[in-house]
JSON list of C-alpha atoms in Angstrom, two decimals:
[
{"chain": "A", "resi": 13, "resn": "MET", "atom": "CA", "xyz": [-17.06, -0.88, 8.52]},
{"chain": "A", "resi": 14, "resn": "ILE", "atom": "CA", "xyz": [-18.28, -3.91, 10.47]},
{"chain": "A", "resi": 15, "resn": "ASN", "atom": "CA", "xyz": [-15.56, -5.49, 12.61]},
{"chain": "A", "resi": 16, "resn": "CYS", "atom": "CA", "xyz": [-15.89, -9.29, 12.79]},
{"chain": "A", "resi": 17, "resn": "TYR", "atom": "CA", "xyz": [-14.42, -12.05, 14.94]},
{"chain": "A", "resi": 18, "resn": "ILE", "atom": "CA", "xyz": [-14.66, -15.85, 14.47]},
{"chain": "A", "resi": 19, "resn": "ILE", "atom": "CA", "xyz": [-14.71, -18.43, 17.27]},
{"chain": "A", "resi": 20, "resn": "ASP", "atom": "CA", "xyz": [-14.70, -22.00, 15.94]},
{"chain": "A", "resi": 21, "resn": "ASP", "atom": "CA", "xyz": [-12.63, -25.07, 16.71]},
{"chain": "A", "resi": 22, "resn": "GLU", "atom": "CA", "xyz": [-12.63, -26.12, 13.03]},
{"chain": "A", "resi": 23, "resn": "ILE", "atom": "CA", "xyz": [-9.91, -24.33, 11.06]},
{"chain": "A", "resi": 24, "resn": "THR", "atom": "CA", "xyz": [-11.57, -25.29, 7.76]},
{"chain": "A", "resi": 25, "resn": "SER", "atom": "CA", "xyz": [-14.76, -23.50, 8.78]},
{"chain": "A", "resi": 26, "resn": "ILE", "atom": "CA", "xyz": [-12.71, -20.48, 9.87]},
{"chain": "A", "resi": 27, "resn": "LYS", "atom": "CA", "xyz": [-10.93, -20.27, 6.53]},
{"chain": "A", "resi": 28, "resn": "ILE", "atom": "CA", "xyz": [-14.25, -20.36, 4.63]},
{"chain": "A", "resi": 29, "resn": "LEU", "atom": "CA", "xyz": [-15.65, -17.53, 6.76]},
{"chain": "A", "resi": 30, "resn": "GLU", "atom": "CA", "xyz": [-12.38, -15.60, 6.45]},
{"chain": "A", "resi": 31, "resn": "GLY", "atom": "CA", "xyz": [-12.70, -15.79, 2.67]},
{"chain": "A", "resi": 32, "resn": "TYR", "atom": "CA", "xyz": [-16.31, -14.59, 2.77]},
{"chain": "A", "resi": 33, "resn": "ILE", "atom": "CA", "xyz": [-15.40, -11.66, 5.02]},
{"chain": "A", "resi": 34, "resn": "LYS", "atom": "CA", "xyz": [-12.45, -10.61, 2.86]},
{"chain": "A", "resi": 35, "resn": "ARG", "atom": "CA", "xyz": [-14.74, -10.77, -0.20]},
{"chain": "A", "resi": 36, "resn": "THR", "atom": "CA", "xyz": [-17.18, -8.31, 1.38]},
{"chain": "A", "resi": 37, "resn": "PRO", "atom": "CA", "xyz": [-15.90, -4.67, 1.39]},
{"chain": "A", "resi": 38, "resn": "MET", "atom": "CA", "xyz": [-18.05, -3.53, 4.35]},
{"chain": "A", "resi": 39, "resn": "LEU", "atom": "CA", "xyz": [-16.56, -6.24, 6.61]},
{"chain": "A", "resi": 40, "resn": "HIS", "atom": "CA", "xyz": [-13.22, -6.39, 8.40]},
{"chain": "A", "resi": 41, "resn": "LEU", "atom": "CA", "xyz": [-11.84, -9.44, 10.24]},
{"chain": "A", "resi": 42, "resn": "ASN", "atom": "CA", "xyz": [-10.40, -8.52, 13.63]},
{"chain": "A", "resi": 43, "resn": "GLY", "atom": "CA", "xyz": [-9.16, -12.09, 14.14]},
{"chain": "A", "resi": 44, "resn": "TYR", "atom": "CA", "xyz": [-10.19, -15.61, 15.00]},
{"chain": "A", "resi": 45, "resn": "GLU", "atom": "CA", "xyz": [-9.67, -18.22, 17.70]},
{"chain": "A", "resi": 46, "resn": "THR", "atom": "CA", "xyz": [-10.14, -21.96, 17.90]},
{"chain": "A", "resi": 47, "resn": "ASN", "atom": "CA", "xyz": [-10.07, -22.02, 21.69]},
{"chain": "A", "resi": 48, "resn": "SER", "atom": "CA", "xyz": [-13.11, -20.55, 23.46]},
{"chain": "A", "resi": 49, "resn": "ILE", "atom": "CA", "xyz": [-11.25, -19.56, 26.65]},
{"chain": "A", "resi": 50, "resn": "SER", "atom": "CA", "xyz": [-8.47, -17.83, 24.70]},
{"chain": "A", "resi": 51, "resn": "ALA", "atom": "CA", "xyz": [-11.09, -16.07, 22.60]},
{"chain": "A", "resi": 52, "resn": "SER", "atom": "CA", "xyz": [-12.70, -14.48, 25.66]},
{"chain": "A", "resi": 53, "resn": "GLN", "atom": "CA", "xyz": [-9.33, -13.30, 26.95]},
{"chain": "A", "resi": 54, "resn": "LYS", "atom": "CA", "xyz": [-8.24, -11.90, 23.60]},
{"chain": "A", "resi": 55, "resn": "MET", "atom": "CA", "xyz": [-11.49, -10.05, 23.00]},
{"chain": "A", "resi": 56, "resn": "SER", "atom": "CA", "xyz": [-11.38, -8.42, 26.44]},
{"chain": "A", "resi": 57, "resn": "LEU", "atom": "CA", "xyz": [-7.95, -6.92, 25.54]},
{"chain": "A", "resi": 58, "resn": "MET", "atom": "CA", "xyz": [-8.86, -5.69, 22.03]},
{"chain": "A", "resi": 59, "resn": "GLU", "atom": "CA", "xyz": [-8.60, -1.97, 21.42]},
{"chain": "A", "resi": 60, "resn": "THR", "atom": "CA", "xyz": [-11.34, -2.20, 18.79]},
{"chain": "A", "resi": 61, "resn": "GLN", "atom": "CA", "xyz": [-14.08, -4.54, 19.90]},
{"chain": "A", "resi": 62, "resn": "PRO", "atom": "CA", "xyz": [-15.84, -6.61, 17.23]},
{"chain": "A", "resi": 63, "resn": "ASP", "atom": "CA", "xyz": [-19.33, -5.59, 16.17]},
{"chain": "A", "resi": 64, "resn": "LEU", "atom": "CA", "xyz": [-20.20, -9.09, 15.03]},
{"chain": "A", "resi": 65, "resn": "VAL", "atom": "CA", "xyz": [-19.02, -12.51, 16.29]},
{"chain": "A", "resi": 66, "resn": "PHE", "atom": "CA", "xyz": [-19.41, -15.72, 14.34]},
{"chain": "A", "resi": 67, "resn": "LEU", "atom": "CA", "xyz": [-19.67, -18.30, 17.10]},
{"chain": "A", "resi": 68, "resn": "ASP", "atom": "CA", "xyz": [-19.66, -22.08, 16.79]},
{"chain": "A", "resi": 69, "resn": "VAL", "atom": "CA", "xyz": [-22.19, -23.79, 19.03]},
{"chain": "A", "resi": 70, "resn": "GLU", "atom": "CA", "xyz": [-20.29, -26.96, 19.90]},
{"chain": "A", "resi": 71, "resn": "MET", "atom": "CA", "xyz": [-16.62, -26.68, 20.87]},
{"chain": "A", "resi": 72, "resn": "PRO", "atom": "CA", "xyz": [-14.49, -28.80, 23.21]},
{"chain": "A", "resi": 73, "resn": "GLY", "atom": "CA", "xyz": [-15.27, -27.87, 26.80]},
{"chain": "A", "resi": 74, "resn": "CYS", "atom": "CA", "xyz": [-17.64, -25.08, 25.80]},
{"chain": "A", "resi": 75, "resn": "ASN", "atom": "CA", "xyz": [-21.19, -24.49, 24.67]},
{"chain": "A", "resi": 76, "resn": "GLY", "atom": "CA", "xyz": [-21.44, -21.51, 22.35]},
{"chain": "A", "resi": 77, "resn": "MET", "atom": "CA", "xyz": [-24.94, -20.75, 23.59]},
{"chain": "A", "resi": 78, "resn": "ASP", "atom": "CA", "xyz": [-23.56, -20.14, 27.09]},
{"chain": "A", "resi": 79, "resn": "MET", "atom": "CA", "xyz": [-20.57, -18.25, 25.77]},
{"chain": "A", "resi": 80, "resn": "ALA", "atom": "CA", "xyz": [-22.80, -15.89, 23.80]},
{"chain": "A", "resi": 81, "resn": "GLU", "atom": "CA", "xyz": [-24.11, -14.39, 27.06]},
{"chain": "A", "resi": 82, "resn": "GLN", "atom": "CA", "xyz": [-20.63, -13.00, 27.76]},
{"chain": "A", "resi": 83, "resn": "PHE", "atom": "CA", "xyz": [-20.71, -10.97, 24.54]},
{"chain": "A", "resi": 84, "resn": "ALA", "atom": "CA", "xyz": [-24.37, -9.93, 24.46]},
{"chain": "A", "resi": 85, "resn": "LYS", "atom": "CA", "xyz": [-23.80, -6.38, 25.76]},
{"chain": "A", "resi": 86, "resn": "ASN", "atom": "CA", "xyz": [-20.91, -5.56, 23.44]},
{"chain": "A", "resi": 87, "resn": "CYS", "atom": "CA", "xyz": [-21.61, -7.22, 20.11]},
{"chain": "A", "resi": 88, "resn": "LYS", "atom": "CA", "xyz": [-24.06, -9.23, 18.01]},
{"chain": "A", "resi": 89, "resn": "ILE", "atom": "CA", "xyz": [-23.83, -12.98, 17.46]},
{"chain": "A", "resi": 90, "resn": "ILE", "atom": "CA", "xyz": [-24.29, -15.15, 14.41]},
{"chain": "A", "resi": 91, "resn": "PHE", "atom": "CA", "xyz": [-24.23, -18.81, 15.43]},
{"chain": "A", "resi": 92, "resn": "ILE", "atom": "CA", "xyz": [-22.57, -21.34, 13.12]},
{"chain": "A", "resi": 93, "resn": "THR", "atom": "CA", "xyz": [-23.01, -25.07, 13.53]},
{"chain": "A", "resi": 94, "resn": "ALA", "atom": "CA", "xyz": [-23.49, -28.37, 11.73]},
{"chain": "A", "resi": 95, "resn": "TYR", "atom": "CA", "xyz": [-26.48, -29.26, 13.90]},
{"chain": "A", "resi": 96, "resn": "SER", "atom": "CA", "xyz": [-29.90, -27.89, 12.94]},
{"chain": "A", "resi": 97, "resn": "HIS", "atom": "CA", "xyz": [-31.61, -28.64, 16.29]},
{"chain": "A", "resi": 98, "resn": "TYR", "atom": "CA", "xyz": [-29.86, -25.63, 17.88]},
{"chain": "A", "resi": 99, "resn": "GLY", "atom": "CA", "xyz": [-31.86, -23.18, 15.78]},
{"chain": "A", "resi": 100, "resn": "ALA", "atom": "CA", "xyz": [-34.56, -22.37, 18.31]},
{"chain": "A", "resi": 101, "resn": "ASP", "atom": "CA", "xyz": [-32.01, -21.92, 21.12]},
{"chain": "A", "resi": 102, "resn": "ALA", "atom": "CA", "xyz": [-30.01, -19.52, 18.95]},
{"chain": "A", "resi": 103, "resn": "PHE", "atom": "CA", "xyz": [-32.93, -17.14, 18.55]},
{"chain": "A", "resi": 104, "resn": "ASP", "atom": "CA", "xyz": [-33.73, -17.37, 22.26]},
{"chain": "A", "resi": 105, "resn": "LYS", "atom": "CA", "xyz": [-30.29, -15.75, 22.73]},
{"chain": "A", "resi": 106, "resn": "ASP", "atom": "CA", "xyz": [-31.29, -12.85, 20.43]},
{"chain": "A", "resi": 107, "resn": "ALA", "atom": "CA", "xyz": [-28.81, -13.97, 17.79]},
{"chain": "A", "resi": 108, "resn": "VAL", "atom": "CA", "xyz": [-28.76, -12.16, 14.47]},
{"chain": "A", "resi": 109, "resn": "ASP", "atom": "CA", "xyz": [-28.91, -15.46, 12.62]},
{"chain": "A", "resi": 110, "resn": "PHE", "atom": "CA", "xyz": [-28.17, -19.18, 12.65]},
{"chain": "A", "resi": 111, "resn": "LEU", "atom": "CA", "xyz": [-25.94, -20.50, 9.88]},
{"chain": "A", "resi": 112, "resn": "LEU", "atom": "CA", "xyz": [-26.07, -24.19, 9.24]},
{"chain": "A", "resi": 113, "resn": "LYS", "atom": "CA", "xyz": [-22.79, -25.61, 7.89]},
{"chain": "A", "resi": 114, "resn": "PRO", "atom": "CA", "xyz": [-21.96, -25.77, 5.07]},
{"chain": "A", "resi": 115, "resn": "PHE", "atom": "CA", "xyz": [-23.38, -22.44, 3.88]},
{"chain": "A", "resi": 116, "resn": "SER", "atom": "CA", "xyz": [-22.89, -20.46, 0.68]},
{"chain": "A", "resi": 117, "resn": "TYR", "atom": "CA", "xyz": [-21.67, -16.90, 0.29]},
{"chain": "A", "resi": 118, "resn": "GLU", "atom": "CA", "xyz": [-25.24, -15.89, -0.68]},
{"chain": "A", "resi": 119, "resn": "ARG", "atom": "CA", "xyz": [-26.57, -17.34, 2.60]},
{"chain": "A", "resi": 120, "resn": "PHE", "atom": "CA", "xyz": [-23.77, -15.63, 4.48]},
{"chain": "A", "resi": 121, "resn": "MET", "atom": "CA", "xyz": [-24.72, -12.26, 2.89]},
{"chain": "A", "resi": 122, "resn": "ARG", "atom": "CA", "xyz": [-28.34, -12.74, 4.00]},
{"chain": "A", "resi": 123, "resn": "SER", "atom": "CA", "xyz": [-27.06, -12.80, 7.55]},
{"chain": "A", "resi": 124, "resn": "ILE", "atom": "CA", "xyz": [-25.01, -9.66, 7.02]},
{"chain": "A", "resi": 125, "resn": "ARG", "atom": "CA", "xyz": [-27.98, -7.82, 5.55]},
{"chain": "A", "resi": 126, "resn": "LYS", "atom": "CA", "xyz": [-30.06, -8.94, 8.54]},
{"chain": "A", "resi": 127, "resn": "TYR", "atom": "CA", "xyz": [-27.42, -7.55, 10.89]},
{"chain": "A", "resi": 128, "resn": "LYS", "atom": "CA", "xyz": [-27.36, -4.24, 8.98]},
{"chain": "A", "resi": 129, "resn": "ALA", "atom": "CA", "xyz": [-31.15, -3.96, 9.18]},
{"chain": "A", "resi": 130, "resn": "MET", "atom": "CA", "xyz": [-31.13, -4.62, 12.94]},
{"chain": "A", "resi": 131, "resn": "GLU", "atom": "CA", "xyz": [-28.43, -2.02, 13.55]},
{"chain": "A", "resi": 132, "resn": "SER", "atom": "CA", "xyz": [-30.25, 0.55, 11.42]},
{"chain": "A", "resi": 133, "resn": "ASN", "atom": "CA", "xyz": [-33.53, -0.01, 13.31]},
{"chain": "A", "resi": 134, "resn": "CYS", "atom": "CA", "xyz": [-31.68, 0.22, 16.63]},
{"chain": "A", "resi": 135, "resn": "LYS", "atom": "CA", "xyz": [-30.03, 3.50, 15.66]},
{"chain": "A", "resi": 136, "resn": "GLU", "atom": "CA", "xyz": [-33.33, 4.98, 14.50]},
{"chain": "A", "resi": 137, "resn": "SER", "atom": "CA", "xyz": [-34.97, 3.87, 17.75]},
{"chain": "A", "resi": 138, "resn": "ASN", "atom": "CA", "xyz": [-32.24, 5.46, 19.82]},
{"chain": "A", "resi": 139, "resn": "GLN", "atom": "CA", "xyz": [-32.71, 8.70, 17.91]},
{"chain": "A", "resi": 140, "resn": "GLU", "atom": "CA", "xyz": [-36.42, 9.05, 18.70]},
{"chain": "A", "resi": 141, "resn": "GLY", "atom": "CA", "xyz": [-36.73, 12.37, 20.45]},
{"chain": "A", "resi": 142, "resn": "PHE", "atom": "CA", "xyz": [-33.25, 13.26, 19.20]},
{"chain": "A", "resi": 143, "resn": "GLY", "atom": "CA", "xyz": [-32.41, 16.63, 20.68]},
{"chain": "A", "resi": 144, "resn": "GLY", "atom": "CA", "xyz": [-29.70, 17.60, 18.23]},
{"chain": "A", "resi": 145, "resn": "LEU", "atom": "CA", "xyz": [-25.95, 18.14, 18.54]},
{"chain": "A", "resi": 146, "resn": "PHE", "atom": "CA", "xyz": [-23.84, 21.05, 19.73]},
{"chain": "A", "resi": 147, "resn": "MET", "atom": "CA", "xyz": [-20.36, 22.28, 18.83]},
{"chain": "A", "resi": 148, "resn": "LYS", "atom": "CA", "xyz": [-18.01, 24.74, 20.42]},
{"chain": "A", "resi": 149, "resn": "ALA", "atom": "CA", "xyz": [-18.16, 28.28, 19.10]},
{"chain": "A", "resi": 150, "resn": "GLY", "atom": "CA", "xyz": [-15.19, 30.64, 18.81]},
{"chain": "A", "resi": 151, "resn": "LYS", "atom": "CA", "xyz": [-15.42, 31.95, 22.38]},
{"chain": "A", "resi": 152, "resn": "LYS", "atom": "CA", "xyz": [-14.62, 29.77, 25.34]},
{"chain": "A", "resi": 153, "resn": "GLY", "atom": "CA", "xyz": [-17.65, 28.30, 27.09]},
{"chain": "A", "resi": 154, "resn": "ILE", "atom": "CA", "xyz": [-20.07, 28.95, 24.21]},
{"chain": "A", "resi": 155, "resn": "LEU", "atom": "CA", "xyz": [-21.88, 26.11, 22.45]},
{"chain": "A", "resi": 156, "resn": "GLU", "atom": "CA", "xyz": [-23.95, 26.33, 19.28]},
{"chain": "A", "resi": 157, "resn": "LYS", "atom": "CA", "xyz": [-26.51, 23.89, 18.00]},
{"chain": "A", "resi": 158, "resn": "VAL", "atom": "CA", "xyz": [-25.48, 22.15, 14.78]},
{"chain": "A", "resi": 159, "resn": "ASP", "atom": "CA", "xyz": [-27.92, 22.76, 11.91]},
{"chain": "A", "resi": 160, "resn": "LEU", "atom": "CA", "xyz": [-28.19, 19.07, 10.94]},
{"chain": "A", "resi": 161, "resn": "GLU", "atom": "CA", "xyz": [-30.91, 19.80, 8.39]},
{"chain": "A", "resi": 162, "resn": "ASN", "atom": "CA", "xyz": [-28.44, 21.83, 6.32]},
{"chain": "A", "resi": 163, "resn": "LEU", "atom": "CA", "xyz": [-25.29, 19.89, 7.13]},
{"chain": "A", "resi": 164, "resn": "VAL", "atom": "CA", "xyz": [-24.18, 18.37, 3.81]},
{"chain": "A", "resi": 165, "resn": "CYS", "atom": "CA", "xyz": [-21.03, 16.45, 4.72]},
{"chain": "A", "resi": 166, "resn": "ILE", "atom": "CA", "xyz": [-18.09, 16.12, 7.06]},
{"chain": "A", "resi": 167, "resn": "GLU", "atom": "CA", "xyz": [-14.51, 15.79, 5.90]},
{"chain": "A", "resi": 168, "resn": "ALA", "atom": "CA", "xyz": [-11.73, 14.42, 8.11]},
{"chain": "A", "resi": 169, "resn": "ALA", "atom": "CA", "xyz": [-8.28, 15.96, 8.24]},
{"chain": "A", "resi": 170, "resn": "ARG", "atom": "CA", "xyz": [-5.39, 14.97, 10.46]},
{"chain": "A", "resi": 171, "resn": "HIS", "atom": "CA", "xyz": [-6.53, 16.18, 13.89]},
{"chain": "A", "resi": 172, "resn": "PHE", "atom": "CA", "xyz": [-9.90, 17.76, 13.12]},
{"chain": "A", "resi": 173, "resn": "CYS", "atom": "CA", "xyz": [-12.99, 17.57, 10.88]},
{"chain": "A", "resi": 174, "resn": "THR", "atom": "CA", "xyz": [-14.62, 20.23, 8.68]},
{"chain": "A", "resi": 175, "resn": "LEU", "atom": "CA", "xyz": [-18.40, 20.52, 8.52]},
{"chain": "A", "resi": 176, "resn": "PHE", "atom": "CA", "xyz": [-19.83, 21.78, 5.22]},
{"chain": "A", "resi": 177, "resn": "PHE", "atom": "CA", "xyz": [-23.25, 23.40, 5.25]},
{"chain": "A", "resi": 178, "resn": "LEU", "atom": "CA", "xyz": [-25.74, 24.04, 2.45]},
{"chain": "A", "resi": 179, "resn": "ASN", "atom": "CA", "xyz": [-25.23, 27.84, 2.66]},
{"chain": "A", "resi": 180, "resn": "GLY", "atom": "CA", "xyz": [-21.48, 27.45, 2.01]},
{"chain": "A", "resi": 181, "resn": "GLU", "atom": "CA", "xyz": [-20.47, 27.89, 5.64]},
{"chain": "A", "resi": 182, "resn": "LYS", "atom": "CA", "xyz": [-17.64, 25.73, 6.99]},
{"chain": "A", "resi": 183, "resn": "ARG", "atom": "CA", "xyz": [-17.02, 24.91, 10.65]},
{"chain": "A", "resi": 184, "resn": "THR", "atom": "CA", "xyz": [-14.17, 23.04, 12.32]},
{"chain": "A", "resi": 185, "resn": "ILE", "atom": "CA", "xyz": [-14.51, 20.52, 15.16]},
{"chain": "A", "resi": 186, "resn": "TYR", "atom": "CA", "xyz": [-11.58, 18.90, 16.93]},
{"chain": "A", "resi": 187, "resn": "ARG", "atom": "CA", "xyz": [-12.89, 15.37, 16.97]},
{"chain": "A", "resi": 188, "resn": "SER", "atom": "CA", "xyz": [-12.19, 12.30, 14.86]},
{"chain": "A", "resi": 189, "resn": "LEU", "atom": "CA", "xyz": [-14.57, 11.36, 12.05]},
{"chain": "A", "resi": 190, "resn": "ALA", "atom": "CA", "xyz": [-15.45, 8.12, 13.88]},
{"chain": "A", "resi": 191, "resn": "GLN", "atom": "CA", "xyz": [-16.46, 10.09, 17.01]},
{"chain": "A", "resi": 192, "resn": "ALA", "atom": "CA", "xyz": [-18.58, 12.48, 14.97]},
{"chain": "A", "resi": 193, "resn": "GLU", "atom": "CA", "xyz": [-20.19, 9.61, 13.04]},
{"chain": "A", "resi": 194, "resn": "GLU", "atom": "CA", "xyz": [-21.35, 7.92, 16.25]},
{"chain": "A", "resi": 195, "resn": "GLN", "atom": "CA", "xyz": [-23.30, 11.01, 17.26]},
{"chain": "A", "resi": 196, "resn": "LEU", "atom": "CA", "xyz": [-25.04, 11.64, 13.93]},
{"chain": "A", "resi": 197, "resn": "PRO", "atom": "CA", "xyz": [-28.54, 10.51, 12.87]},
{"chain": "A", "resi": 198, "resn": "SER", "atom": "CA", "xyz": [-28.94, 7.44, 10.66]},
{"chain": "A", "resi": 199, "resn": "ASN", "atom": "CA", "xyz": [-29.17, 9.43, 7.40]},
{"chain": "A", "resi": 200, "resn": "PHE", "atom": "CA", "xyz": [-25.47, 10.30, 7.73]},
{"chain": "A", "resi": 201, "resn": "LYS", "atom": "CA", "xyz": [-23.32, 7.58, 6.19]},
{"chain": "A", "resi": 202, "resn": "ARG", "atom": "CA", "xyz": [-19.60, 7.18, 5.63]},
{"chain": "A", "resi": 203, "resn": "ILE", "atom": "CA", "xyz": [-18.88, 6.82, 1.93]},
{"chain": "A", "resi": 204, "resn": "GLN", "atom": "CA", "xyz": [-15.10, 7.15, 2.09]},
{"chain": "A", "resi": 205, "resn": "ARG", "atom": "CA", "xyz": [-12.49, 6.91, 4.80]},
{"chain": "A", "resi": 206, "resn": "SER", "atom": "CA", "xyz": [-12.40, 10.69, 5.10]},
{"chain": "A", "resi": 207, "resn": "PHE", "atom": "CA", "xyz": [-16.04, 11.55, 4.33]},
{"chain": "A", "resi": 208, "resn": "VAL", "atom": "CA", "xyz": [-19.41, 11.24, 6.06]},
{"chain": "A", "resi": 209, "resn": "VAL", "atom": "CA", "xyz": [-22.30, 12.41, 3.89]},
{"chain": "A", "resi": 210, "resn": "ASN", "atom": "CA", "xyz": [-25.87, 13.48, 4.62]},
{"chain": "A", "resi": 211, "resn": "MET", "atom": "CA", "xyz": [-27.64, 11.00, 2.32]},
{"chain": "A", "resi": 212, "resn": "ASP", "atom": "CA", "xyz": [-30.62, 13.35, 2.09]},
{"chain": "A", "resi": 213, "resn": "LYS", "atom": "CA", "xyz": [-28.34, 15.88, 0.38]},
{"chain": "A", "resi": 214, "resn": "ILE", "atom": "CA", "xyz": [-27.23, 13.62, -2.48]},
{"chain": "A", "resi": 215, "resn": "ARG", "atom": "CA", "xyz": [-28.20, 15.30, -5.75]},
{"chain": "A", "resi": 216, "resn": "ARG", "atom": "CA", "xyz": [-26.97, 12.72, -8.24]},
{"chain": "A", "resi": 217, "resn": "VAL", "atom": "CA", "xyz": [-25.08, 9.42, -8.40]},
{"chain": "A", "resi": 218, "resn": "GLU", "atom": "CA", "xyz": [-23.04, 8.38, -11.43]},
{"chain": "A", "resi": 219, "resn": "GLY", "atom": "CA", "xyz": [-21.55, 4.91, -10.92]},
{"chain": "A", "resi": 220, "resn": "ASN", "atom": "CA", "xyz": [-19.49, 5.32, -7.77]},
{"chain": "A", "resi": 221, "resn": "THR", "atom": "CA", "xyz": [-19.34, 9.11, -7.93]},
{"chain": "A", "resi": 222, "resn": "ILE", "atom": "CA", "xyz": [-21.65, 11.11, -5.66]},
{"chain": "A", "resi": 223, "resn": "TYR", "atom": "CA", "xyz": [-22.69, 14.72, -6.28]},
{"chain": "A", "resi": 224, "resn": "LEU", "atom": "CA", "xyz": [-24.01, 16.74, -3.31]},
{"chain": "A", "resi": 225, "resn": "GLU", "atom": "CA", "xyz": [-26.46, 19.61, -3.11]},
{"chain": "A", "resi": 226, "resn": "GLY", "atom": "CA", "xyz": [-25.23, 23.16, -2.87]},
{"chain": "A", "resi": 227, "resn": "LEU", "atom": "CA", "xyz": [-21.88, 22.44, -4.57]},
{"chain": "A", "resi": 228, "resn": "VAL", "atom": "CA", "xyz": [-20.16, 22.80, -1.23]},
{"chain": "A", "resi": 229, "resn": "LYS", "atom": "CA", "xyz": [-17.82, 19.97, -2.25]},
{"chain": "A", "resi": 230, "resn": "GLY", "atom": "CA", "xyz": [-16.89, 18.60, -5.62]},
{"chain": "A", "resi": 231, "resn": "PRO", "atom": "CA", "xyz": [-17.84, 15.05, -6.67]},
{"chain": "A", "resi": 232, "resn": "ILE", "atom": "CA", "xyz": [-16.88, 12.39, -4.09]},
{"chain": "A", "resi": 233, "resn": "VAL", "atom": "CA", "xyz": [-15.92, 8.89, -5.21]},
{"chain": "A", "resi": 234, "resn": "CYS", "atom": "CA", "xyz": [-17.45, 6.27, -2.91]},
{"chain": "A", "resi": 235, "resn": "GLY", "atom": "CA", "xyz": [-14.69, 4.11, -1.40]},
{"chain": "A", "resi": 236, "resn": "GLN", "atom": "CA", "xyz": [-14.50, 0.42, -2.28]},
{"chain": "A", "resi": 237, "resn": "GLU", "atom": "CA", "xyz": [-15.31, -0.78, 1.23]},
{"chain": "A", "resi": 238, "resn": "TYR", "atom": "CA", "xyz": [-18.41, 1.48, 1.49]},
{"chain": "A", "resi": 239, "resn": "ARG", "atom": "CA", "xyz": [-19.99, 0.83, -1.90]},
{"chain": "A", "resi": 240, "resn": "GLU", "atom": "CA", "xyz": [-22.17, -2.16, -0.97]},
{"chain": "A", "resi": 241, "resn": "GLU", "atom": "CA", "xyz": [-23.64, -0.41, 2.06]},
{"chain": "A", "resi": 242, "resn": "THR", "atom": "CA", "xyz": [-24.22, 2.78, 0.05]},
{"chain": "A", "resi": 243, "resn": "ARG", "atom": "CA", "xyz": [-25.86, 0.81, -2.77]},
{"chain": "A", "resi": 244, "resn": "LEU", "atom": "CA", "xyz": [-28.22, -0.97, -0.36]},
{"chain": "A", "resi": 245, "resn": "TYR", "atom": "CA", "xyz": [-29.21, 2.33, 1.27]},
{"chain": "A", "resi": 246, "resn": "LEU", "atom": "CA", "xyz": [-29.97, 4.00, -2.08]},
{"chain": "A", "resi": 247, "resn": "ASN", "atom": "CA", "xyz": [-31.78, 0.96, -3.51]},
{"chain": "A", "resi": 248, "resn": "LYS", "atom": "CA", "xyz": [-34.26, 1.10, -0.64]},
{"chain": "A", "resi": 249, "resn": "ARG", "atom": "CA", "xyz": [-35.19, 4.56, -1.81]},
{"chain": "A", "resi": 250, "resn": "LEU", "atom": "CA", "xyz": [-35.64, 3.89, -5.51]},
{"chain": "A", "resi": 251, "resn": "LEU", "atom": "CA", "xyz": [-39.03, 4.75, -7.04]}
]
């Protein structure tokens, strides 16, 4: 799920973006603000920081280009403006994209796909020389390396997660699914609120139903909000 935030002094523009975000299952709107100063304050207090900010370039008393520097370390920026001459400056700020108002849903989705590609490349880059993951064994003070090659999926329960391996083994870790997901390589994707799947272990896909290797879990129905991302991932690997 990609958490989004909108900063724009035009409520009409906000409502259009809000509609586009709600229409896209992989996106979630954390909120919006018409005042740039209030936006900075609100974002600093958010429990869940946005991954992606849609930022207007020209607002009363504020230049979005300057404001973007405040967010650069924590999130990605897509600039939105009615003025085309800001395009070059936008990419100097390492923005994901530059949306010229008015823009269609199709153009909006091009920006989202661009963001997804950048994040995927970044994750793969960070995992170069990946040394693996460890989990606690039964005895205190003992850690075991996780066999990621044979890890098929992870299922979340209330206060723990269960790891399912190709050989039928199950292991329990006392971490949230979100925490586990952050540590995993890029071939592990969430396909449902309670499931992360090793995409290399998918045996068959029928519509929105996914069958995994080894029969360690029965068929899993891909959740509505994860279907577009899953479809894009699989389409890249079609012969």
